[in-house]
Amino acid sequence: MPIQSGDVKLLKSAVMADVPEGGGAPTGNVIPDGVSNAIFPDISELDRAGGRVNLRKTFVSIQTDDTDTYFGGNVIVAEPPQDPRVSVTLFSNGLTFDPRTEAAKRIEAYLNKGPEWPGFLYEDHLMGQRVIQLFQRPEAEIPVVGQTLVLVQNENLSTEKIQYVRATNVSSVIRQFTQLIGNSLETYNARIVSLELSDTLRTDFKGAPASRLFMRTTDGITRTTTTTLIRDTVVADAGTYVGVVPLTQAANLGDFTVKGSSIYTQLVPSAQTETPISFAQPYAASGLPVPGAAPVSYTTTVAWSTTTSMNLPGGALPGSVQIVTDGLTIFDEAGLLKTTTSEIGTIDYANGVLTVNSGSFNNSKAVTYTPAARLLRAPQSTEVVVTAESRSQSYVGIVFPVPQPGTLSISYMVQNRWYVLSEDGAGRIRGTDSSYGVGTFNKDTGDFVVTLGALPDVGSSLIITWNVPTQETSRPSEVLKASQTITLNPPADKAPQPGSLTVSWTYNGAKTATAAASGALSGDATGTLSVAQGVLTFAPNVLPE
């Protein structure tokens, strides 16, 4: 007969408890279905307050009376815990008899031992210390805040002692040392680096005295292997974990993508808290909206309703649109059309299209806006490198030159996928989905605060792009006074007489220039009139942008 679902059993391991020897070999004891606490114990109030990691090792067994072939199976977490502070995660390290200590090492293996650090532990350190000192060459690199190092004593021996330590504060000083070499004294400089740790030392670690060779020695000459070795760490990310998360929107059969609440699960309790500090002063997109020099005002009676959009003569600068009609003052903010009391529609800045959600405005409308165009050009850009030490969900910074409103974007990578947050022109930074992250931007100072939707990948970067007003934005008239030559070609009996020519035009009001008897133009333009040749050289004092 075929293998039935009831023939698939979970078996207990030798020790079902959170002790170093927990786990181990499989047993024949079946874990009963639907029984509370059959695998994990109840959560105590102490564990709920401080957090705990419970590890249990189980085995899958097929128990039937025949010899039907077993073709394989899988284990899943079918439903997430109802308690949001509890996470259930599955992983396998492919070992049958390993105890809990080996499984814990796999969980902790996000950082693994790397190459030897260019320095050694300076003298002995005792259990409970929160500060360690390293002995290094003066020119050698020193650890940075947040860096994780590994202290290893008696490496690869049965008496090995190992601890990962993270630096929360780093300071160093150059000191002079004297050592007897033969019958003479030799003086040399060394750097003593003090590291404050996030955790105390869990055991005693044997250090070494000062050495002019800058290596672990007992006599100043011979290298020793019994003192503590310091190693750097590298990101290993050796574990593969599976769990279950709820969907943020319903999925249907055949969908190519689904949206979950998160791609992360909680492995160990964490009390880390991030507090962004905006505009502290340690340091001082393509599609740039290029604004015109001055606002434009006009009056229109064009119909404007939910079925008929109103079009401006061209693109508009975000934040510059104002419409007065029917006793209302309508203005734009971050792509929305608003009154003082409500939101009534949207605006497409690039094309100057205004749409309302309800009502109609058929009476005269006084429109004021600053013309703008989208200029395709290479944006300003910079990056924030994400390392194991700088990795965070919250970032602050100052962008200089200060971006044009609506052009700042921040891209970050999570699990090899890029996510983009954009500033909306009103100082709000957000993505196409609220789960991507959120932030704020100060258009006057250029500082920003952003909280990402997830921790970015180590080795990636935050890519920040923006655009700034340049010479395309404004060209002062005193810099450029273009002149043009106009051939009048009047009939012989109607040639202009000295002192009789007047030139009129309109730009920011009526403009006029007159030719004197000498032929020189004066007023709102400069130039000359040649009566004999019938030629006028004309240069306005103020040019349109």
XYZ file of C-alpha atoms in Angstrom:
545
model
C 0.000 0.000 0.000
C 1.236 3.565 -0.598
C 2.805 5.704 2.097
C 0.109 7.796 3.791
C 0.520 11.199 5.436
C -0.006 9.562 8.812
C 3.024 7.338 8.206
C 5.373 10.326 8.275
C 6.588 10.840 11.850
C 8.836 13.316 13.627
C 11.241 11.634 16.043
C 12.935 13.109 19.079
C 16.697 13.451 19.336
C 18.639 12.004 22.263
C 18.461 15.171 24.384
C 15.482 17.516 23.843
C 16.784 20.366 26.022
C 18.801 23.588 25.819
C 22.016 22.137 27.225
C 25.437 21.814 25.530
C 24.820 18.107 24.863
C 21.330 18.779 23.479
C 20.402 17.151 20.165
C 22.610 14.197 19.318
C 21.540 10.907 17.781
C 17.975 10.068 16.711
C 15.697 7.980 18.919
C 12.597 5.918 18.244
C 10.398 8.237 20.317
C 7.665 9.790 18.169
C 6.709 13.422 18.743
C 2.908 13.334 19.085
C 0.831 15.476 16.708
C -1.182 18.391 18.068
C 0.211 18.186 21.609
C 1.227 21.426 23.272
C 4.911 21.734 24.258
C 5.782 18.476 22.495
C 8.917 20.130 21.081
C 9.422 23.481 22.814
C 8.692 24.457 26.445
C 6.358 27.212 27.551
C 7.660 30.791 27.341
C 8.409 32.123 30.804
C 7.957 35.755 31.813
C 11.732 36.026 32.151
C 12.269 34.760 28.597
C 9.574 37.096 27.295
C 11.353 40.079 28.857
C 14.942 39.187 27.974
C 14.572 36.843 25.015
C 15.825 33.287 24.505
C 16.940 30.955 21.739
C 15.477 27.432 22.012
C 17.139 24.845 19.749
C 15.536 21.445 19.177
C 16.760 18.721 16.864
C 14.212 16.362 15.275
C 14.289 13.651 12.626
C 11.826 12.553 9.938
C 10.871 8.877 9.896
C 8.592 6.841 7.606
C 6.899 4.126 9.624
C 4.974 1.561 7.530
C 4.636 -2.245 7.501
C 5.585 -2.633 3.825
C 8.562 -1.877 1.615
C 7.122 0.888 -0.579
C 9.796 3.224 -1.895
C 10.196 6.538 -0.097
C 10.980 9.228 -2.692
C 11.692 12.082 -0.315
C 9.820 14.751 1.551
C 10.083 18.205 3.027
C 9.407 19.967 6.288
C 7.803 23.403 6.454
C 6.454 25.842 9.012
C 2.829 25.965 7.884
C 1.650 28.909 10.000
C 3.474 31.717 11.797
C 3.146 31.953 15.590
C 0.232 34.066 16.783
C 2.587 35.865 19.166
C 4.453 38.497 17.060
C 7.453 38.276 19.418
C 7.973 34.572 18.705
C 9.710 33.259 15.571
C 10.024 29.657 14.355
C 12.834 28.902 11.903
C 14.089 25.653 10.384
C 17.635 24.863 9.277
C 19.747 21.790 8.650
C 23.499 21.348 8.834
C 23.437 17.828 7.357
C 24.865 16.157 10.475
C 23.208 13.274 12.297
C 24.949 13.142 15.668
C 25.937 16.779 16.266
C 25.063 18.325 19.673
C 23.511 21.714 20.338
C 26.922 23.436 20.539
C 27.641 22.584 16.904
C 24.239 23.863 15.777
C 24.801 27.087 17.721
C 28.134 27.575 15.951
C 26.346 27.363 12.598
C 23.924 30.104 13.671
C 26.812 32.261 14.848
C 28.742 31.679 11.619
C 27.588 34.882 9.906
C 31.058 36.156 10.796
C 33.916 33.697 10.497
C 37.566 33.832 11.489
C 39.681 35.693 8.954
C 43.400 36.492 8.609
C 45.611 37.325 11.571
C 45.342 40.931 12.721
C 48.596 42.974 12.503
C 48.956 43.134 16.280
C 48.645 41.025 19.412
C 46.983 41.107 22.817
C 49.135 43.284 25.055
C 49.696 41.429 28.361
C 47.170 39.176 30.112
C 43.458 40.028 30.215
C 40.999 38.759 32.795
C 37.452 37.457 32.581
C 34.928 40.288 32.999
C 37.052 43.012 31.362
C 35.284 45.347 28.929
C 38.484 46.866 27.522
C 41.313 45.092 25.712
C 44.640 46.507 24.505
C 46.447 45.627 21.289
C 50.174 46.065 20.559
C 50.749 47.215 16.943
C 53.225 48.927 14.689
C 52.676 52.721 14.569
C 51.782 52.647 10.858
C 49.476 49.614 11.064
C 45.719 49.964 10.556
C 43.710 50.152 13.775
C 40.231 48.643 14.266
C 37.222 50.893 13.696
C 34.144 51.289 15.850
C 31.758 48.398 15.189
C 34.469 46.055 13.915
C 34.422 42.458 15.149
C 37.647 40.638 16.005
C 38.267 37.085 17.232
C 40.382 36.256 20.282
C 41.774 32.720 20.041
C 44.008 31.058 22.616
C 45.582 27.628 22.007
C 44.154 27.569 18.491
C 43.212 24.079 17.171
C 44.110 22.449 20.496
C 41.797 20.696 22.924
C 42.273 23.628 25.311
C 41.229 26.204 22.693
C 39.404 29.289 23.970
C 37.671 31.590 21.488
C 35.502 34.702 21.698
C 34.186 37.174 19.114
C 34.397 40.762 20.375
C 32.901 43.922 18.868
C 34.487 47.342 19.417
C 32.184 50.113 20.656
C 34.945 52.686 21.157
C 38.529 52.855 19.866
C 41.463 54.974 21.027
C 45.206 54.688 20.474
C 48.481 56.239 21.608
C 52.102 56.011 20.397
C 54.480 54.934 23.145
C 58.256 54.493 23.297
C 59.723 51.191 24.471
C 63.275 50.158 25.338
C 64.585 46.619 24.998
C 67.964 45.116 25.898
C 69.616 43.625 22.816
C 72.939 42.016 23.706
C 74.750 44.604 25.807
C 72.944 47.638 24.405
C 69.522 49.166 24.766
C 67.321 49.620 21.696
C 64.471 52.129 21.616
C 61.439 51.791 19.330
C 57.897 53.167 19.017
C 54.697 51.143 19.135
C 50.986 51.905 19.014
C 48.820 50.793 21.950
C 45.190 50.477 20.846
C 42.430 50.340 23.468
C 39.104 48.773 22.462
C 35.944 49.093 24.519
C 33.795 45.994 23.957
C 30.067 45.444 23.663
C 30.399 42.365 25.890
C 32.746 41.388 28.693
C 35.448 38.770 28.280
C 33.971 35.372 29.155
C 37.307 33.836 30.143
C 40.917 34.764 30.865
C 43.080 35.384 27.792
C 46.865 35.200 27.949
C 48.686 38.072 26.276
C 52.314 38.837 25.454
C 54.747 41.556 26.573
C 56.036 44.334 24.332
C 58.152 43.086 21.430
C 60.299 45.029 18.981
C 59.403 42.325 16.411
C 55.681 43.144 16.889
C 54.692 39.512 17.323
C 53.664 37.277 20.185
C 56.828 36.318 22.073
C 57.826 35.239 25.556
C 61.460 36.310 25.386
C 61.234 39.160 22.860
C 62.622 36.997 20.061
C 60.912 33.598 19.803
C 57.338 33.473 18.490
C 54.929 31.638 20.805
C 51.675 29.816 20.035
C 50.313 29.655 23.578
C 49.381 33.332 23.827
C 46.200 34.779 22.387
C 45.983 35.184 18.627
C 43.854 38.019 17.225
C 42.093 37.462 13.921
C 39.956 39.692 11.712
C 36.496 38.478 10.674
C 34.921 37.950 7.267
C 31.261 37.656 6.358
C 30.495 33.970 5.802
C 26.686 33.871 5.882
C 26.952 30.091 5.990
C 23.457 29.239 7.169
C 20.252 28.743 5.183
C 17.058 29.326 7.154
C 13.419 28.827 6.208
C 10.255 29.983 7.906
C 6.896 31.515 7.091
C 5.627 35.092 6.900
C 2.132 36.411 6.152
C 1.373 37.973 2.755
C 0.682 41.688 2.631
C -1.728 41.191 -0.258
C -3.642 38.174 -1.481
C -1.956 35.968 -4.099
C -3.720 34.008 -6.811
C -2.764 30.853 -8.662
C -0.450 31.749 -11.533
C 0.967 34.939 -9.977
C 4.630 35.472 -10.758
C 5.290 37.593 -7.665
C 3.949 37.689 -4.139
C 4.446 40.282 -1.416
C 5.371 39.166 2.087
C 5.717 41.223 5.221
C 9.488 40.561 5.412
C 12.239 38.302 4.089
C 13.887 38.144 7.516
C 13.329 36.070 10.623
C 14.546 36.516 14.170
C 17.395 34.132 15.050
C 18.591 35.619 18.324
C 17.127 38.234 20.685
C 18.310 41.737 19.883
C 18.191 44.879 21.970
C 19.813 47.124 19.377
C 18.187 50.543 19.003
C 19.020 53.083 16.293
C 18.555 56.824 16.851
C 19.295 58.951 13.768
C 20.704 62.414 14.517
C 19.928 64.840 11.712
C 22.180 67.698 10.612
C 24.951 67.195 13.113
C 27.857 69.153 11.613
C 30.895 66.877 11.389
C 30.867 67.325 7.584
C 29.645 69.818 5.894
C 17.991 62.246 -10.876
C 18.157 62.678 -13.807
C 15.168 64.772 -14.880
C 16.258 68.036 -13.300
C 13.409 70.580 -13.257
C 15.016 73.696 -14.746
C 12.827 76.652 -13.704
C 12.224 79.855 -15.587
C 13.469 83.169 -14.246
C 10.108 84.499 -13.145
C 6.545 83.279 -12.507
C 3.976 83.535 -15.280
C 0.425 84.727 -14.634
C -2.575 84.483 -16.924
C -6.350 84.149 -16.821
C -8.360 81.379 -18.470
C -11.985 80.282 -18.674
C -11.264 76.789 -19.977
C -13.535 74.080 -18.576
C -12.014 72.062 -15.756
C -13.768 69.044 -14.248
C -13.366 65.376 -13.408
C -13.687 64.533 -17.104
C -11.630 67.435 -18.524
C -8.095 68.189 -17.384
C -6.640 71.686 -17.436
C -3.316 72.078 -19.221
C -0.734 74.692 -18.404
C 1.263 76.054 -21.370
C 4.124 73.755 -20.335
C 5.823 72.012 -17.435
C 5.672 73.569 -13.976
C 8.153 73.838 -11.129
C 6.970 71.814 -8.099
C 5.541 74.083 -5.426
C 4.964 77.070 -7.725
C 1.391 76.533 -8.974
C -1.466 78.663 -7.639
C -5.004 78.927 -9.052
C -7.641 81.338 -7.775
C -11.222 80.547 -8.827
C -14.709 80.500 -7.307
C -13.408 81.992 -4.072
C -10.842 79.194 -3.628
C -7.057 79.270 -3.719
C -5.704 76.004 -5.107
C -2.003 75.178 -4.736
C 0.263 72.196 -5.397
C 2.238 70.112 -2.922
C 4.240 66.996 -3.822
C 2.161 66.209 -6.895
C -1.200 66.928 -5.246
C -3.593 69.837 -5.741
C -4.909 71.178 -2.447
C -6.939 73.903 -0.854
C -6.519 75.040 2.720
C -9.043 72.418 3.826
C -8.861 69.465 1.456
C -7.079 67.597 -1.331
C -8.857 68.008 -4.680
C -6.637 66.520 -7.392
C -3.218 65.825 -8.855
C -0.690 67.531 -11.120
C 1.737 66.153 -13.697
C 4.639 68.586 -13.370
C 6.513 67.426 -16.466
C 3.564 67.999 -18.807
C 1.637 70.660 -16.870
C -1.592 68.593 -16.677
C -3.957 69.330 -13.761
C -6.668 66.834 -12.813
C -9.419 67.170 -10.195
C -11.077 64.303 -8.321
C -14.480 65.911 -7.811
C -16.460 68.996 -8.790
C -15.962 71.381 -11.692
C -14.499 74.884 -12.133
C -15.998 76.617 -15.166
C -15.589 80.257 -14.136
C -12.586 82.470 -14.708
C -9.357 81.124 -13.232
C -6.286 83.231 -12.363
C -3.275 80.978 -12.811
C 0.261 81.670 -11.559
C 3.162 79.223 -11.923
C 6.866 79.074 -12.670
C 7.602 77.348 -15.995
C 10.015 74.420 -15.819
C 11.373 71.770 -18.133
C 12.848 68.345 -17.577
C 16.461 68.382 -18.656
C 17.988 64.969 -19.365
C 21.499 65.118 -17.989
C 23.887 63.134 -15.826
C 22.968 63.677 -12.161
C 25.201 64.289 -9.180
C 25.895 61.053 -7.304
C 27.692 59.645 -4.298
C 27.695 56.422 -2.312
C 27.710 55.207 1.271
C 29.606 51.911 1.473
C 27.858 49.241 3.556
C 30.301 47.238 5.676
C 29.769 44.884 8.593
C 30.579 47.848 10.854
C 28.477 50.531 9.117
C 25.480 48.334 8.281
C 22.313 49.924 9.598
C 18.675 50.498 8.759
C 18.886 54.240 9.470
C 21.225 56.654 7.735
C 21.716 60.406 7.967
C 23.739 62.679 5.744
C 24.133 66.022 4.032
C 23.946 66.302 0.253
C 25.977 69.112 -1.267
C 25.390 70.945 -3.550
C 21.831 71.155 -2.221
C 19.515 69.187 -4.539
C 16.736 70.688 -6.576
C 13.409 69.640 -4.951
C 12.070 66.377 -6.315
C 15.394 65.058 -7.673
C 16.940 63.211 -4.708
C 16.840 59.401 -4.853
C 18.441 56.770 -2.594
C 18.964 53.226 -3.868
C 19.974 50.296 -1.677
C 20.418 46.538 -2.134
C 18.816 43.789 -0.039
C 19.404 40.131 -0.928
C 20.916 41.218 -4.279
C 17.837 43.253 -5.228
C 17.751 47.031 -5.583
C 15.130 49.231 -3.923
C 14.730 52.950 -4.673
C 13.447 55.739 -2.424
C 12.687 59.151 -3.970
C 12.050 62.620 -2.579
C 8.636 63.937 -3.650
C 9.475 67.650 -3.834
C 7.964 68.382 -0.412
C 10.720 66.876 1.719
C 9.305 63.357 2.052
C 11.411 60.366 0.969
C 9.578 57.138 0.195
C 9.371 54.218 -2.216
C 6.647 52.843 -4.435
C 5.704 50.623 -1.488
C 5.654 51.757 2.143
C 7.716 48.716 3.148
C 10.697 49.956 1.100
C 11.513 52.696 3.624
C 10.793 56.297 4.521
C 12.696 59.471 5.324
C 12.790 63.246 5.282
C 14.833 65.807 3.360
C 15.543 69.472 4.161
C 15.574 71.440 0.909
C 17.322 74.408 2.566
C 20.274 72.610 4.151
C 20.490 69.422 2.073
C 20.418 67.077 5.075
C 18.404 63.864 5.038
C 17.291 61.134 7.430
C 16.202 57.809 5.952
C 15.130 54.484 7.466
C 15.428 51.598 5.026
C 12.881 48.818 4.816
C 15.537 46.198 5.650
C 19.231 45.902 6.426
C 21.254 46.429 3.228
C 23.661 43.749 2.021
C 27.220 43.883 3.334
C 29.536 44.867 0.493
C 26.887 46.899 -1.318
C 26.403 50.672 -1.211
C 23.685 53.231 -0.776
C 23.666 55.089 -4.101
C 22.492 58.687 -3.740
C 21.700 60.699 -6.875
C 20.376 64.217 -7.238
C 20.456 67.303 -9.435
C 21.224 70.915 -8.644
C 20.358 74.243 -10.277
C 23.090 75.122 -12.779
C 23.678 77.747 -15.418
C 20.679 76.395 -17.306
C 18.414 77.670 -14.516
C 19.185 81.374 -14.801
C 21.280 83.412 -17.217
C 21.613 86.993 -15.935
C 21.016 89.605 -18.598
C 24.195 91.469 -17.693
C 26.163 88.374 -18.736
C 24.534 88.052 -22.139
C 23.222 91.012 -24.114
C 22.614 89.565 -27.535
C 22.144 92.029 -30.368
C 20.607 91.532 -33.746
C 20.812 93.481 -36.975
C 17.490 94.348 -38.642
C 17.368 95.536 -42.250
C 14.389 97.893 -42.578
C 14.194 98.122 -46.412
C 11.522 100.876 -46.463
C 10.453 102.562 -49.723
C 12.715 105.479 -50.649
C 10.076 108.044 -49.755
C 9.434 106.459 -46.339
C 13.007 106.080 -45.006
C 13.182 106.662 -41.224
C 14.331 110.126 -40.271
C 16.805 110.807 -37.465
C 15.006 111.089 -34.130
C 11.753 109.569 -35.430
C 12.248 105.790 -34.890
C 10.584 104.014 -31.938
C 10.928 100.285 -31.121
C 8.321 98.707 -28.785
C 8.023 95.166 -27.342
C 6.644 93.379 -24.298
C 8.531 91.417 -21.630
C 7.573 91.844 -17.974
C 5.623 94.895 -19.101
C 5.811 97.269 -22.057
C 9.343 98.150 -23.246
C 10.355 101.053 -25.543
C 13.562 102.315 -27.136
C 13.907 105.464 -29.302
C 16.582 106.573 -31.763
C 18.122 110.002 -31.239
C 19.115 112.323 -34.076
C 22.599 110.799 -33.902
C 21.090 107.335 -34.504
C 21.892 105.986 -31.024
C 19.129 103.987 -29.293
C 18.190 104.802 -25.698
C 15.559 103.566 -23.251
C 15.075 99.816 -22.757
C 17.631 98.867 -25.418
C 20.937 99.922 -26.909
C 22.059 100.046 -30.540
C 22.320 102.344 -33.562
C 20.231 103.340 -36.561
C 21.905 103.866 -39.931
C 19.503 105.999 -41.979
C 21.594 105.761 -45.122
C 21.734 101.948 -45.064
C 18.290 101.406 -43.509
C 19.820 99.068 -40.896
C 18.993 98.925 -37.158
C 21.314 97.236 -34.569
C 19.120 96.348 -31.598
C 20.057 94.840 -28.162
C 17.453 94.773 -25.333
C 18.756 95.620 -21.869
C 16.849 92.605 -20.415
C 16.474 89.387 -22.360
C 13.980 86.606 -21.767
C 15.674 83.580 -20.154
